[in-house]
Short mmCIF file of C-alpha atoms and ligand atoms in Angstrom, two decimals:
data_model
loop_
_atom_site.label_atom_id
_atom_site.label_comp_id
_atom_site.label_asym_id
_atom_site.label_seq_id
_atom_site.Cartn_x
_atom_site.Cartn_y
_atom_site.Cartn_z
CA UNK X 9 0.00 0.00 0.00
CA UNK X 10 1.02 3.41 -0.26
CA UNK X 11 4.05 4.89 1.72
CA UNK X 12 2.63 8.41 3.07
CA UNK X 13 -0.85 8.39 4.25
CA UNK X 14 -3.58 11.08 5.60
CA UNK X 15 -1.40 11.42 8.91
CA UNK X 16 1.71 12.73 7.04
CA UNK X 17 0.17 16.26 6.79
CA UNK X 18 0.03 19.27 9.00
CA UNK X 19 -3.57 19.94 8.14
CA UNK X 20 -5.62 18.03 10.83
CA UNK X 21 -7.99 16.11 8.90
CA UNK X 22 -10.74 16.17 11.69
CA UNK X 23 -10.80 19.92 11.40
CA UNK X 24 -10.98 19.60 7.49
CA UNK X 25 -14.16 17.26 7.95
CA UNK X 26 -15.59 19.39 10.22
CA UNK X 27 -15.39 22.75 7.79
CA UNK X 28 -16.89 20.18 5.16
CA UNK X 29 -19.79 19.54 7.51
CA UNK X 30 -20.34 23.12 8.74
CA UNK X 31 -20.79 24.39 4.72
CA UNK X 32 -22.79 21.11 3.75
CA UNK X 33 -25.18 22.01 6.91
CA UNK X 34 -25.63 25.25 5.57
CA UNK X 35 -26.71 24.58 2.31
CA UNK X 36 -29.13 21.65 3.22
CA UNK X 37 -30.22 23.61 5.73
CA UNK X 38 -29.82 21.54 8.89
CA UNK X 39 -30.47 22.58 12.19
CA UNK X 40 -28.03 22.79 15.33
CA UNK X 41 -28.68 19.84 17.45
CA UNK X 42 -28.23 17.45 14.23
CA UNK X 43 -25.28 19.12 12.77
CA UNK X 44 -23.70 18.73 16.24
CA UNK X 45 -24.93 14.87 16.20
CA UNK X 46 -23.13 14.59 12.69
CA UNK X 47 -20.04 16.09 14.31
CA UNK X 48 -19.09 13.78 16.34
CA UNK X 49 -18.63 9.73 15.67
CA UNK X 50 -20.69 7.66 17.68
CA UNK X 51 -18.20 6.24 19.67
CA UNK X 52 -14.07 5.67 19.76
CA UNK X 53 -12.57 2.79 21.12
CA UNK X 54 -8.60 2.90 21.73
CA UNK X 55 -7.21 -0.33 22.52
CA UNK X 56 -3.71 -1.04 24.02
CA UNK X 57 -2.06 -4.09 21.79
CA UNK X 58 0.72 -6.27 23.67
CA UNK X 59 2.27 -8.29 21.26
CA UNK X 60 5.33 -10.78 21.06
CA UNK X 61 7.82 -9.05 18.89
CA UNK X 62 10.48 -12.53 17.16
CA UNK X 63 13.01 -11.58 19.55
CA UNK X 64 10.28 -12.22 22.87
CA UNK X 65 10.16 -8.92 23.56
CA UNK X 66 6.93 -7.63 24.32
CA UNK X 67 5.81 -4.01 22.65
CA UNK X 68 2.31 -2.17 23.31
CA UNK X 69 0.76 -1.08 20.33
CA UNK X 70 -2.11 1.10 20.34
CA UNK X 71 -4.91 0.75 18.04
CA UNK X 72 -8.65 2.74 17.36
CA UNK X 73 -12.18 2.06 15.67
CA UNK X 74 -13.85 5.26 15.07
CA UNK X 75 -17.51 4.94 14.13
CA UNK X 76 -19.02 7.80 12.87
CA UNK X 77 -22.76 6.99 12.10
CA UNK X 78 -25.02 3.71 11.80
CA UNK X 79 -28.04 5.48 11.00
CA UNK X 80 -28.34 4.33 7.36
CA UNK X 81 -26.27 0.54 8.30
CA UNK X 82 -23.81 -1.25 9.95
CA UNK X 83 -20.43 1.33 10.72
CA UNK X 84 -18.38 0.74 7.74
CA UNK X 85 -14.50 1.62 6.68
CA UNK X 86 -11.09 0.03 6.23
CA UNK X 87 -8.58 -0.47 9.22
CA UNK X 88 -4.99 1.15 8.61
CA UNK X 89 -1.36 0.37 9.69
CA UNK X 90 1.10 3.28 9.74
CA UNK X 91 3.46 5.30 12.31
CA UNK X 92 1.35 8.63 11.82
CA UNK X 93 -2.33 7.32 12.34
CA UNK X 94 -4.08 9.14 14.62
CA UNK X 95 -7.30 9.40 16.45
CA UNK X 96 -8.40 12.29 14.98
CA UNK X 97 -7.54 10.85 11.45
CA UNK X 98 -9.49 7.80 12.04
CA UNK X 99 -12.50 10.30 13.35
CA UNK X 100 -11.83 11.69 10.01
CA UNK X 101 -12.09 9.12 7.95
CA UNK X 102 -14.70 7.27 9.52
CA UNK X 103 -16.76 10.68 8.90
CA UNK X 104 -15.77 10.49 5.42
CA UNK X 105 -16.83 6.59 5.34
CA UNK X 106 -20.53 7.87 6.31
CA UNK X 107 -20.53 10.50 3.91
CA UNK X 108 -19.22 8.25 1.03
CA UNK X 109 -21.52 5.18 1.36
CA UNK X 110 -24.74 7.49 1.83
CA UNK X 111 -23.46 9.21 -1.69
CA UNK X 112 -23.01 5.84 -3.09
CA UNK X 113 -26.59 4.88 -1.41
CA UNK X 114 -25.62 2.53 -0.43
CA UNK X 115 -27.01 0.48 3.60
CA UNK X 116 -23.76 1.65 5.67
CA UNK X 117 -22.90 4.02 7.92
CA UNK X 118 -19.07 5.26 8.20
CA UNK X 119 -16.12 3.70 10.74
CA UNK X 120 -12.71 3.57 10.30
CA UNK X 121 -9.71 2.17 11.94
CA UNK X 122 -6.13 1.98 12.57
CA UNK X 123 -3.30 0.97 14.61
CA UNK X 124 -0.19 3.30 15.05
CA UNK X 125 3.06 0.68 13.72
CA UNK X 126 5.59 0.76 11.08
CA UNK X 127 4.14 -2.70 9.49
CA UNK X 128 7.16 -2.69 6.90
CA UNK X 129 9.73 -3.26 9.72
CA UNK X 130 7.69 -5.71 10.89
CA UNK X 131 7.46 -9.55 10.35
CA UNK X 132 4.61 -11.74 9.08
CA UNK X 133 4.44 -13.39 12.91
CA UNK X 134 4.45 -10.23 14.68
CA UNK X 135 1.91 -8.31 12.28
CA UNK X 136 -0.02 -11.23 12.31
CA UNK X 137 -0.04 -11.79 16.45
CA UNK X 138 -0.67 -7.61 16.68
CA UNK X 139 -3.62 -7.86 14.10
CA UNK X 140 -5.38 -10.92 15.76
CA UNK X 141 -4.64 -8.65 19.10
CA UNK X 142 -6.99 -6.15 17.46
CA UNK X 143 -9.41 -8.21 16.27
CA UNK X 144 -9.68 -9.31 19.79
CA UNK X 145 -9.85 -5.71 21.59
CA UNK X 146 -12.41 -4.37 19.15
CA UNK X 147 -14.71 -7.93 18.41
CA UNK X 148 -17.20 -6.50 20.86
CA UNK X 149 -17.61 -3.62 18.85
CA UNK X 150 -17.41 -4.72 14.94
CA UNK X 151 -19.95 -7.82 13.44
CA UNK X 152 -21.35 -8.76 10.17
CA UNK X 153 -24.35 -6.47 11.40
CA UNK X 154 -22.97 -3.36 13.28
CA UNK X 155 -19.42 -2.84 11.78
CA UNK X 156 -17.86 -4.24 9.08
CA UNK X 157 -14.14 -3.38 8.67
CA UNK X 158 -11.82 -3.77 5.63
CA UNK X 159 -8.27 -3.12 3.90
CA UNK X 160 -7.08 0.40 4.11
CA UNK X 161 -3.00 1.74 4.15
CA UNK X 162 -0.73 -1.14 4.68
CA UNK X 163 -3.46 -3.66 5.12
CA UNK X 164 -5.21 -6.50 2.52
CA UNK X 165 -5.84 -9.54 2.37
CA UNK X 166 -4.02 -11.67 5.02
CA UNK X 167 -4.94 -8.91 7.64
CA UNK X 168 -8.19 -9.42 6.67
CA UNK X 169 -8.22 -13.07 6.50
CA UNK X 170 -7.12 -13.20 10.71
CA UNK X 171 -9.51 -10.90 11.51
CA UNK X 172 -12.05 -12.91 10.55
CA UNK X 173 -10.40 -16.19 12.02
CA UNK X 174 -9.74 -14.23 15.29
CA UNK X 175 -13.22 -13.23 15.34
CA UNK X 176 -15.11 -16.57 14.11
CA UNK X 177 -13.48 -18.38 16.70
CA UNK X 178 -14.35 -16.08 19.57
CA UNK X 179 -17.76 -15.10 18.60
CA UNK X 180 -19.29 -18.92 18.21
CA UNK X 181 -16.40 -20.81 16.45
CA UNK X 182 -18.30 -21.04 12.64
CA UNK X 183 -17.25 -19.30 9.97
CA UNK X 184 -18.20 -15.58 9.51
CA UNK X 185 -17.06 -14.17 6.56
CA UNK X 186 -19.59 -11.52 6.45
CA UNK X 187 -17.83 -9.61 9.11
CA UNK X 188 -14.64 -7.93 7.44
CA UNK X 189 -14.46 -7.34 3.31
CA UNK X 190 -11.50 -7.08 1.09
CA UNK X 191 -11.00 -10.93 1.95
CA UNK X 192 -9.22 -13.03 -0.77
CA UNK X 193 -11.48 -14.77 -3.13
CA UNK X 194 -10.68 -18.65 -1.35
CA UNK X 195 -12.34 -16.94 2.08
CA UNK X 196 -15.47 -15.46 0.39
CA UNK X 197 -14.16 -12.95 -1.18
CA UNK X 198 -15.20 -11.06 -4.61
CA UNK X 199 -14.51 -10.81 -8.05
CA UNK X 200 -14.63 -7.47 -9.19
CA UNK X 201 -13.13 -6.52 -5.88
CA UNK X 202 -9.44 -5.90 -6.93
CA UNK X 203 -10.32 -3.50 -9.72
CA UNK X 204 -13.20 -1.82 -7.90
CA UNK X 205 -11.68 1.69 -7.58
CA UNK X 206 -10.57 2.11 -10.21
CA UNK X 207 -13.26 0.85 -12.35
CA UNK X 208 -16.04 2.76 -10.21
CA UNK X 209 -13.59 5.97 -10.85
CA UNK X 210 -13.69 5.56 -14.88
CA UNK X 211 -17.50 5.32 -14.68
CA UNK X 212 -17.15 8.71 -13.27
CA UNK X 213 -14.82 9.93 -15.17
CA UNK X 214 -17.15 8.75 -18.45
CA UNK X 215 -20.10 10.60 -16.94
CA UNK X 216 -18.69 13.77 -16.48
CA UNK X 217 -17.20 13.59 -19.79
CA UNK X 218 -20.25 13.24 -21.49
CA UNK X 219 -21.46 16.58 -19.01
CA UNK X 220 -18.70 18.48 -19.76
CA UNK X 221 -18.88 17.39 -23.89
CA UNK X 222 -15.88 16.08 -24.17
CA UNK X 223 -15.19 12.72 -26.19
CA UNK X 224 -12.99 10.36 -24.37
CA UNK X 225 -11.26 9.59 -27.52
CA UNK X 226 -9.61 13.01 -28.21
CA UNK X 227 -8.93 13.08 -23.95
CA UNK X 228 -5.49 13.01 -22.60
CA UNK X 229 -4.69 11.82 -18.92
CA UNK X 230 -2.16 12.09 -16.08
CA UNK X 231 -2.21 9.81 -13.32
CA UNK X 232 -0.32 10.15 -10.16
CA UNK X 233 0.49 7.13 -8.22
CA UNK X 234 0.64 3.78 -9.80
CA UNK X 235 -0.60 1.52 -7.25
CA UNK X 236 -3.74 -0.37 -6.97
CA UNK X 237 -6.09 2.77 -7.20
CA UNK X 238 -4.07 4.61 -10.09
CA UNK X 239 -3.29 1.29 -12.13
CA UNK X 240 -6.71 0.09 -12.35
CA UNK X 241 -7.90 3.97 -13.27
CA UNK X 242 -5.15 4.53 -15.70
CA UNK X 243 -6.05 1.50 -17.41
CA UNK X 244 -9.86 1.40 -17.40
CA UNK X 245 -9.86 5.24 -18.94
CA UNK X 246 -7.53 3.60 -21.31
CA UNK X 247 -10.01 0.72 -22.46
CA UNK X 248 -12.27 3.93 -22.54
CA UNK X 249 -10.45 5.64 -25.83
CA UNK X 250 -8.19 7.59 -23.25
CA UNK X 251 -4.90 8.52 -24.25
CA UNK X 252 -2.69 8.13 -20.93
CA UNK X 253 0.30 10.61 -21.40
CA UNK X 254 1.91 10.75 -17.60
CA UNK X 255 1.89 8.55 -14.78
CA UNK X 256 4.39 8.52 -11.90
CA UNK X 257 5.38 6.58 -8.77
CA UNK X 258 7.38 7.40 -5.55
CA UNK X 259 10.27 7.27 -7.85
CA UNK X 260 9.36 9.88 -10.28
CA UNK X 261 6.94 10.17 -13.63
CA UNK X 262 7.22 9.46 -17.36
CA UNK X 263 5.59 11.32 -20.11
CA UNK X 264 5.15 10.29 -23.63
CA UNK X 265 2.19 12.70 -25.80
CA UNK X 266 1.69 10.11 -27.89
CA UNK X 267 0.42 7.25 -24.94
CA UNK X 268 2.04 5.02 -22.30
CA UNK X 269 0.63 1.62 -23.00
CA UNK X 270 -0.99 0.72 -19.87
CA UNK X 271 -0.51 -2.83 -19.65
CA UNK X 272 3.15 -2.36 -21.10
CA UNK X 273 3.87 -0.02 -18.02
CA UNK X 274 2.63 -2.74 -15.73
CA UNK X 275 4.92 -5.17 -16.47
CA UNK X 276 7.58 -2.51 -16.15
CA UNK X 277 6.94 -1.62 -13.22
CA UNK X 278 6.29 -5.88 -11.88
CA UNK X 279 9.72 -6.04 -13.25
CA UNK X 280 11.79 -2.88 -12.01
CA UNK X 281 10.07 -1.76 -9.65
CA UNK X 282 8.82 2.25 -10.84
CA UNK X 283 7.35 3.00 -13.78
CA UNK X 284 10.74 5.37 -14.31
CA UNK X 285 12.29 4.02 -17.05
CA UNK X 286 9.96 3.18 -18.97
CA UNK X 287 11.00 2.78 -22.85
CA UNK X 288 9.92 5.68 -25.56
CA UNK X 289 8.77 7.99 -22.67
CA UNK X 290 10.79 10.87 -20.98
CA UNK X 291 11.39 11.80 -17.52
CA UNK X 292 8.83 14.16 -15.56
CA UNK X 293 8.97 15.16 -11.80
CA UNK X 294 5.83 14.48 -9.28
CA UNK X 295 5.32 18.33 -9.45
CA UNK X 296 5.00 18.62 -13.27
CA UNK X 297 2.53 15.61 -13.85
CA UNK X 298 -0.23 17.43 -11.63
CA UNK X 299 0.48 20.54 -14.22
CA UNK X 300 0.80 18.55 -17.28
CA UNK X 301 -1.20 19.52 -20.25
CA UNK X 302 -3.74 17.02 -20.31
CA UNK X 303 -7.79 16.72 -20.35
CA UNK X 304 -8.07 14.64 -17.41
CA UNK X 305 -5.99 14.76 -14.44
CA UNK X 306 -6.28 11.31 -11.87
CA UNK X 307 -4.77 11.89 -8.19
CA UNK X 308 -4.23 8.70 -7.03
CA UNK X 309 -1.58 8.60 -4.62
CA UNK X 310 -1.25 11.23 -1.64
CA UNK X 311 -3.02 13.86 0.28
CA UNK X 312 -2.82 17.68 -0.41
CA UNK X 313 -0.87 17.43 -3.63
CA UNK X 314 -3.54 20.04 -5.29
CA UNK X 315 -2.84 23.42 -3.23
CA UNK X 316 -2.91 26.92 -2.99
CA UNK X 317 0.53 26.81 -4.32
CA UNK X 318 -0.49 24.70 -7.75
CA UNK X 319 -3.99 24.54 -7.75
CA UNK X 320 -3.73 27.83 -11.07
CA UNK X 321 -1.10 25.49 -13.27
CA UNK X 322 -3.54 22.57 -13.06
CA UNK X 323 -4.32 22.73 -17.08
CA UNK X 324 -6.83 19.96 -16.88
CA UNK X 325 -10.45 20.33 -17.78
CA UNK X 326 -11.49 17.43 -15.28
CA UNK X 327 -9.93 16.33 -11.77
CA UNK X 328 -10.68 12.96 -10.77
CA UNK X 329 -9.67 11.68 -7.20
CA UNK X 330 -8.97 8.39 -6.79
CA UNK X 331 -6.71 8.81 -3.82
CA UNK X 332 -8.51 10.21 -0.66
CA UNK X 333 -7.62 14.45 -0.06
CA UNK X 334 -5.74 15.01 -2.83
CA UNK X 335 -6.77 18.49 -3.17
CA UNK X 336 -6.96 21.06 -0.22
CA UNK X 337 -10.24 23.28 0.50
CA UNK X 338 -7.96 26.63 -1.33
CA UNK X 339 -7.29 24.66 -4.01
CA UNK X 340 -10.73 23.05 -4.25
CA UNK X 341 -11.79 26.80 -4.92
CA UNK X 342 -9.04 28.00 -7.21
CA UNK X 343 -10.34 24.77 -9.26
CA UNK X 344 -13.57 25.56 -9.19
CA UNK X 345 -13.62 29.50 -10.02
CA UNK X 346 -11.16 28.47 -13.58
CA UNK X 347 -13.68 25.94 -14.45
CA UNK X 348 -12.15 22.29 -13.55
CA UNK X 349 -15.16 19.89 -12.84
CA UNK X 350 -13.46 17.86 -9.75
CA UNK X 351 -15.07 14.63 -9.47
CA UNK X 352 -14.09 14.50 -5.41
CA UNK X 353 -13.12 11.35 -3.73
CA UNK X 354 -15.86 10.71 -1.95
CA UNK X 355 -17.91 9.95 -5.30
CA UNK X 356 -14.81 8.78 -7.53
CA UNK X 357 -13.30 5.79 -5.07
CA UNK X 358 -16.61 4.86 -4.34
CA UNK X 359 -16.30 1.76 -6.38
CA UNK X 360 -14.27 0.46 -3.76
CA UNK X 361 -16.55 0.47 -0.47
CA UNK X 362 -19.78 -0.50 -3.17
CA UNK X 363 -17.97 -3.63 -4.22
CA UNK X 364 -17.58 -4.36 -0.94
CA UNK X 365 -21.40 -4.17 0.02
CA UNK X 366 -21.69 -6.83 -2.78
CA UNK X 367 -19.21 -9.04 -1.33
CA UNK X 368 -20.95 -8.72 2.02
CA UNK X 369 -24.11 -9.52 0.31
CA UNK X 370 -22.66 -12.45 -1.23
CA UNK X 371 -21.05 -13.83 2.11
CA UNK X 372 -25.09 -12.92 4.24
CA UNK X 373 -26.51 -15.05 1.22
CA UNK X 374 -23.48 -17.69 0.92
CA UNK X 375 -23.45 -17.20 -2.93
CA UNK X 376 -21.03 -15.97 -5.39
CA UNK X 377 -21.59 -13.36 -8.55
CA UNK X 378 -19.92 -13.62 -11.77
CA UNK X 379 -17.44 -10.57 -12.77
CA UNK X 380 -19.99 -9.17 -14.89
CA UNK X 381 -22.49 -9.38 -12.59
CA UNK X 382 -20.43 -7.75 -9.89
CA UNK X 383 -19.08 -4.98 -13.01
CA UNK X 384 -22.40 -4.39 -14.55
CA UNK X 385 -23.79 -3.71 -10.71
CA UNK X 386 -21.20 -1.09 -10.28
CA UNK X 387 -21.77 0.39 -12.99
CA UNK X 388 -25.47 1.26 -12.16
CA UNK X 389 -24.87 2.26 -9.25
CA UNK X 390 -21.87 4.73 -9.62
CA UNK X 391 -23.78 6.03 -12.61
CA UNK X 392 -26.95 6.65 -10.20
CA UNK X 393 -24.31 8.14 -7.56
CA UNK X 394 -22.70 10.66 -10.48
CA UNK X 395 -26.19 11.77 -11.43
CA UNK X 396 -27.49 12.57 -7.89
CA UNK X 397 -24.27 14.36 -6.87
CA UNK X 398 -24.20 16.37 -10.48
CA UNK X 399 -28.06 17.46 -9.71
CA UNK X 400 -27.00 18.84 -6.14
CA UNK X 401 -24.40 20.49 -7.68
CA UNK X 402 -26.54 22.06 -10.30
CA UNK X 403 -29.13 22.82 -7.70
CA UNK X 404 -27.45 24.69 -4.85
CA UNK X 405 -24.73 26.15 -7.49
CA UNK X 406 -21.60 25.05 -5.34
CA UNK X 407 -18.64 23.02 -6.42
CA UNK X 408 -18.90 18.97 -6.46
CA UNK X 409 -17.37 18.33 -3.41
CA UNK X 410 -20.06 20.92 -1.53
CA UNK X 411 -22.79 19.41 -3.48
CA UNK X 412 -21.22 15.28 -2.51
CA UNK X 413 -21.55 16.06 1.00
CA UNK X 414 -24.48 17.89 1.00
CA UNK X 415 -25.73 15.46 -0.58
CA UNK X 416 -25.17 12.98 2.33
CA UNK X 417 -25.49 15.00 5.42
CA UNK X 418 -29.16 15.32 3.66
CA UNK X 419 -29.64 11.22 3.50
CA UNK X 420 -28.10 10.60 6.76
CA UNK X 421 -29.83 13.53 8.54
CA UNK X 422 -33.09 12.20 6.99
CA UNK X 423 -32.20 8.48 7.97
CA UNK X 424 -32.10 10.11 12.12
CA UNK X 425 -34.97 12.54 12.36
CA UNK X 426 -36.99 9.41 10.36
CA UNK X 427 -35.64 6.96 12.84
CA UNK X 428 -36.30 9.58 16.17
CA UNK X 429 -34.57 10.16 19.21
CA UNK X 430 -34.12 7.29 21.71
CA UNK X 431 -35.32 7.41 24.49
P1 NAD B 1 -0.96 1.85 -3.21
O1 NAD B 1 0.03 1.78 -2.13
O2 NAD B 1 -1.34 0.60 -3.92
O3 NAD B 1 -0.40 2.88 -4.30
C1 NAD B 1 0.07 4.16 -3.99
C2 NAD B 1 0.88 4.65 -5.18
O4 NAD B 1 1.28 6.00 -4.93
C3 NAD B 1 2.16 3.86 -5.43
O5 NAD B 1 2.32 3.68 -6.82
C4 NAD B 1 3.26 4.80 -4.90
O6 NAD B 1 4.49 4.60 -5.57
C5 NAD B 1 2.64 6.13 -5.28
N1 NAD B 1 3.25 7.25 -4.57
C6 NAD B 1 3.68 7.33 -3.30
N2 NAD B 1 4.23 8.54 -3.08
C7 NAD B 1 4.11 9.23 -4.24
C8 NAD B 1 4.47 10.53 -4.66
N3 NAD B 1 5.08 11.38 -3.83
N4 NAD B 1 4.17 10.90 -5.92
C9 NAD B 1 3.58 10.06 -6.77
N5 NAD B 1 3.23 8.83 -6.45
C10 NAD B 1 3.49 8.42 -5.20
O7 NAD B 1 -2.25 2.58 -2.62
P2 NAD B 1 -3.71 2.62 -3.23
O8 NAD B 1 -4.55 1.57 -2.62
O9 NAD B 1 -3.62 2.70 -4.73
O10 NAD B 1 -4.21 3.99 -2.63
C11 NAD B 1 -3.88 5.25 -3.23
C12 NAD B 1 -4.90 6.27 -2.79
O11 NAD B 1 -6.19 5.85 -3.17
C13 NAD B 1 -4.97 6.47 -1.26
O12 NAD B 1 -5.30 7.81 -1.00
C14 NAD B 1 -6.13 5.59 -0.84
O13 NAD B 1 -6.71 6.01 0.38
C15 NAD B 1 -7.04 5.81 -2.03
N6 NAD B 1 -8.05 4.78 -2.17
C16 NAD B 1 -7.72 3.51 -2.51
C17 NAD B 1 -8.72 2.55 -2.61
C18 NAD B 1 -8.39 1.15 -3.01
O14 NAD B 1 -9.35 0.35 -3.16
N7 NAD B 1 -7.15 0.79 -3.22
C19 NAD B 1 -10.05 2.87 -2.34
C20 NAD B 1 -10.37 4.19 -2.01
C21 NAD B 1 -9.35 5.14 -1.93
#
């Protein structure tokens, strides 16, 4: 996963979600006491994690689950491994979890978690004896119906996979497979899944094309970040007509104006590592490929690359985010006031957290879905997503990201007047 996450900056992200909440009240119109119930999750857990390290030392880690909201669902979000998490990231994000499924309309509410560890100095036994730790200090909290957790930074599949041993075998001893997503496919988990980001992100990217008139065959793109999010995107706006002209890694960017075969890159990259280096293509620095003359411009590594600072050399026509807070509130305005369309995260990686409601719904049912099944599902329902954010948009005359989370402050604020106070 990638190798500077949310935590890295000096913006707090709590404070960011809150500013986000404060303008989306205002324009739905929301009054005090339930903007100050959306402001706060619904409860945090921190857990203290003793765990064997290989040389029988012990070390406490400590961990959190944020959960934001269950009034539309189950809490929902991914779990995260990194030295900078913090509990006001994880508040963040698990805000931005509620926000994101309600866009996606999807039956979830928003959680997130995360442990603070450096998981890449750490071996297979001791992240796998701190992660069934977890599993342990938060199993009265999480379940197949109140909060279902999944892969975020530094974590996939074999997390996943003893999480949901840890928990089957205290909560009953059977199988649950419903309880955690992003599992591999031998432990219920779902085709589609892999690709989901990116593919939810070029239905996006093909609906606001068709809003903003432009043909996908004459558009040029630049993605940043070549990881699971930015391959998949690069390549599905690619299979679109796209021309891909940049992409970059950690290691730096390559540029060629006539295309970068996608698939081609790939195997570059499988073999050395980076996409530098990459025949018929010249060098570009991380800095340039955000300014690179392109139609279509696909963030999808870091936060706060799009600022103040850059925000009025960004030449493309339409920002997509794959990667979550790639663009700061300034810039978000500068973008908005010169007439980029940004398609904000919370919409364009929705792919992700929808393909995982289908593999939950697969694992409640015990069945499995064919690709196209799960891809022609996705499809419909990011389409539906585009539409109802673009109409907000349209209706209250504020930028996309204003109108997303307007949007779902609206749904979930409905979802808790509807359901009433208790007691
Ligand atoms: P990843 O680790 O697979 O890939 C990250 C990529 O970013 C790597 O190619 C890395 O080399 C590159 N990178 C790191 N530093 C960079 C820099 N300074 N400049 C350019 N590239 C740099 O991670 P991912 O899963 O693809 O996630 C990327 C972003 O997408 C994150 O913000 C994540 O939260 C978001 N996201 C991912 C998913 C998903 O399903 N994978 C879903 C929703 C959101």
């Amino acid at each position: 996963m990638m190798s500077e996450p949310m935590g890295s900056n000096i913006i707090n992200p709590f404070e960011v979600a809150l500013t986000q909440l404060d303008e989306a009240a205002k324009i739905v119109g929301i009054d005090r006491g339930m903007h100050d119930v959306l402001a706060q999750p619904k409860r945090v857990l921190t857990v203290s994690l003793p765990t064997r390290m290989d040389n029988d030392e012990i070390r406490v880690f400590t961990g959190f689950r944020s959960q934001h909201s269950d009034a539309r669902g189950p809490f929902k979000g991914g779990i995260r491994y990194h030295p900078q998490v913090s509990i006001d990231e994880v508040k963040a994000l698990s805000m931005w979890m509620t926000w994101k499924c309600a866009i996606a309309d999807i039956p979830y509410g928003g959680g997130k978690g995360g442990i603070i560890c450096n998981p890449k100095e750490m071996s297979i036994g001791e992240l796998e004896r701190m992660t069934r730790r977890y599993a342990y200090a938060i199993a009265d909290i999480i379940g197949p119906r109140t909060d279902i957790p999944a892969p975020d930074v530094y974590t996939g599949g074999k997390e996943m996979s003893w999480i949901m041993d840890t928990y089957s075998a205290l909560k009953g001893n059977f199988v649950q497979p419903e309880v955690i997503t992003g599992k591999p496919l031998a432990i219920g988990g779902s085709l589609g899944r892999n690709e989901a980001t990116g593919r939810g992100l070029s239905f996006t990217v093909r609906e606001a094309a068709k809003k903003l008139g432009i043909g996908l065959q004459t558009a040029n793109v630049a993605v940043q970040g070549f990881g699971n999010a930015g391959q998949f995107a690069a390549q599905l706006v690619e299979e679109q007509g796209a021309k891909v002209v940049a992409v970059s890694d950690s290691q730096g960017g390559v540029y060629n104006k006539n295309g970068i075969h996608i698939g081609s890159l790939r195997k570059h990259k499988e073999k050395t590592g980076s996409v530098v280096g990459f025949p018929e293509s010249r060098s570009i620095s991380n800095d340039e490929i955000l300014e690179t003359d392109c139609t279509i411009l696909i963030p999808a590594a870091l936060e706060n690359q799009i600022t103040k600072k850059n925000a009025n050399k960004v030449k493309a026509k339409m920002v997509a985010e794959a990667a979550n807070g790639p663009t700061t509130p300034e810039a978000d305005e500068i973008l908005y006031k010169n007439e980029t369309l940004v398609i904000p995260d919370v919409l364009a990686n929705g792919g992700g957290v929808t393909v995982s409601y289908f593999e939950w719904l697969q694992n409640l049912r015990r069945e499995y879905w064919t690709e196209d099944q799960v891809n022609g599902m996705l499809d419909r329902n990011v389409t539906k997503a585009f539409a109802d954010v673009y109409e907000t948009h349209e209706k209250y005359q504020v930028n996309m990201r204003k109108a997303s989370i307007a949007l779902a402050v609206g749904r979930v604020a409905e979802a808790i007047k509807i359901r009433g106070l208790w007691p």
